[in-house]
Structures are given as structure tokens and as C-alpha cells.
Coordinates of C-alpha atoms in Angstrom, one line a residue:
M1 CA 5.3 29.3 21.3
E2 CA 3.9 28.7 24.7
V3 CA 1.8 25.7 25.6
N4 CA -1.5 26.2 27.6
E5 CA -1.2 23.7 30.4
K6 CA -5.0 23.9 31.1
K7 CA -5.9 22.7 27.6
C8 CA -3.5 19.7 27.6
K9 CA -5.0 16.3 28.4
L10 CA -3.4 12.8 28.8
I11 CA -4.7 9.7 27.1
S12 CA -3.1 6.3 27.2
F13 CA -3.9 3.6 24.7
Y14 CA -4.1 0.0 26.0
R15 CA -5.9 -3.2 25.6
I16 CA -5.2 -4.8 29.0
R17 CA -7.7 -4.6 31.9
S18 CA -5.4 -3.0 34.5
P19 CA -2.7 -0.9 32.8
N20 CA 0.1 0.7 34.8
L21 CA -0.9 4.4 34.6
A22 CA 1.5 7.0 35.7
E23 CA 1.0 10.7 36.4
Y24 CA 2.5 13.3 34.1
N25 CA 3.3 16.9 34.9
M26 CA 3.6 19.9 32.6
G27 CA 5.1 22.9 34.3
R28 CA 3.5 23.1 37.7
S29 CA 0.3 21.2 36.9
T30 CA -0.6 17.5 36.6
L31 CA -2.1 16.6 33.3
E32 CA -5.8 15.5 33.4
R33 CA -6.2 11.9 32.3
V34 CA -9.2 11.3 30.0
H35 CA -10.6 8.1 28.4
S36 CA -11.6 9.7 25.1
I37 CA -10.4 12.8 23.2
V38 CA -11.4 14.6 20.1
D39 CA -8.6 15.3 17.6
L40 CA -9.4 16.9 14.3
G41 CA -13.1 16.0 14.7
V42 CA -12.5 12.3 15.4
T43 CA -13.3 11.0 18.8
I44 CA -10.6 8.5 19.9
D45 CA -11.0 6.4 23.0
C46 CA -8.3 4.6 25.0
K47 CA -9.1 1.3 23.4
M48 CA -9.1 2.6 19.8
E49 CA -12.6 1.2 19.2
F50 CA -14.3 4.4 17.9
N51 CA -17.7 3.4 19.4
Q52 CA -18.2 7.0 20.7
H53 CA -17.2 8.5 17.3
V54 CA -19.7 6.3 15.4
S55 CA -22.5 7.2 17.8
I56 CA -21.7 10.9 17.5
S57 CA -21.5 10.8 13.7
V58 CA -24.7 8.8 13.4
A59 CA -26.5 11.2 15.7
K60 CA -25.3 14.2 13.7
S61 CA -26.4 12.5 10.5
Y62 CA -29.9 11.8 11.8
A63 CA -30.2 15.5 12.9
L64 CA -29.1 16.6 9.4
L65 CA -31.4 14.1 7.7
G66 CA -34.3 15.5 9.8
F67 CA -33.3 19.0 8.7
L68 CA -33.3 17.8 5.1
R69 CA -36.7 16.2 5.4
R70 CA -38.3 19.3 6.9
N71 CA -36.8 21.8 4.5
A72 CA -36.8 19.8 1.3
A73 CA -40.3 18.1 1.7
G74 CA -41.6 19.8 -1.5
F75 CA -38.6 19.0 -3.7
T76 CA -39.2 16.6 -6.5
D77 CA -36.0 16.7 -8.4
V78 CA -33.9 13.6 -7.7
R79 CA -30.6 15.3 -8.5
V80 CA -31.3 18.0 -6.0
L81 CA -32.2 15.6 -3.2
K82 CA -29.1 13.4 -3.9
T83 CA -26.9 16.5 -3.9
L84 CA -28.3 17.7 -0.6
Y85 CA -28.0 14.2 0.9
F86 CA -24.4 13.8 -0.2
S87 CA -23.4 17.3 0.9
L88 CA -25.1 17.4 4.2
V89 CA -25.5 13.9 5.6
R90 CA -23.1 11.7 3.8
S91 CA -20.2 14.1 4.3
V92 CA -20.6 13.8 8.1
L93 CA -20.5 10.0 7.9
E94 CA -17.5 9.9 5.6
Y95 CA -15.3 12.4 7.4
A96 CA -11.9 10.8 8.2
V97 CA -13.3 7.3 7.5
P98 CA -9.8 5.9 6.7
V99 CA -8.9 6.6 10.3
W100 CA -12.0 5.0 12.0
A101 CA -13.2 2.6 9.3
P102 CA -16.3 0.9 10.5
Y103 CA -15.2 -2.7 10.7
Y104 CA -17.7 -3.9 13.3
A105 CA -21.0 -5.1 11.9
V106 CA -22.9 -3.0 14.5
H107 CA -21.2 0.2 13.3
Q108 CA -22.0 -0.7 9.7
Q109 CA -25.6 -1.3 10.5
K110 CA -25.9 2.0 12.3
I111 CA -24.5 3.8 9.3
E112 CA -26.6 1.9 6.8
S113 CA -29.7 2.7 8.8
I114 CA -29.3 6.4 7.8
Q115 CA -29.3 5.5 4.1
R116 CA -32.4 3.3 4.6
R117 CA -34.1 6.2 6.5
F118 CA -33.3 8.6 3.6
D119 CA -34.8 6.1 1.1
D120 CA -37.9 5.5 3.2
T121 CA -38.7 9.2 3.7
L122 CA -38.9 10.0 0.0
P123 CA -42.2 9.6 -1.9
F124 CA -40.3 7.9 -4.7
R125 CA -37.3 5.5 -4.8
V126 CA -33.8 7.1 -5.1
T127 CA -30.8 4.9 -5.4
V128 CA -27.7 6.4 -3.9
I129 CA -24.5 4.7 -5.1
G130 CA -21.0 5.3 -3.9

């Protein structure tokens, strides 16, 4: 199997302020150094903080929640709304969560704000557990 040199990127993981970064070559080209990379749908940055991934996931979830609000405005069955919420919105938030588990309070608040927004948009109270 041949490797496409143009698609290869280089990322170094470190916690110090000024790391010793070397250049790496593959074939005839020097690998491009990046500060974040997407692997299997998870955005990983060089400090392993997952700030960017949380922001992207929350933005996607808000977009899907808006889609759900617009297209399911006339729905009154709680089971249907919960199913739609779990399958569209919550699945985005829970994707690969063992890898990037939201351990910072600010990340947890961003994720919980989506749940509150879902509860606030309904004409009646729905409790979404687990």
C-alpha cells in the first residue's frame, strides 16, 4: 500500500511552553505540522484538552436541535420527541465520549445547556434521563 504524502500531517503532544520541535520528512516532502487534527471524528489538539472538539460538538448539536424544533413543532407525543432528541442530538454529544470525557466544568455546562434548551422549547415538560 502506498502512503499519500500530501495527506499526512504531523502533530506533537506536549504540555511545556516551548517544546523542541523537529522537522520530519516522508519521501521527498516535509510533513506539515498542525496544532489540531481530526481522527475518527474526534478533534485532538496538541495539549489534549479537547476544547475545539467540545465546541464543534456543541455547535452541531445546536444546529440539529434547531432542525428538530423547526420540523417537529407540531409533534405532541413525548416518546417521539425523546426518540428524535436521542437519535439526532444526543448521539452527536455522546460520540467517542470515553476518549474526550468532559471533565472541565465549562465543557459540562456547554453540554448541559443543550439539554436545557431542549426542555425549554417544548410546550410541556419532558424529562430525559440517561
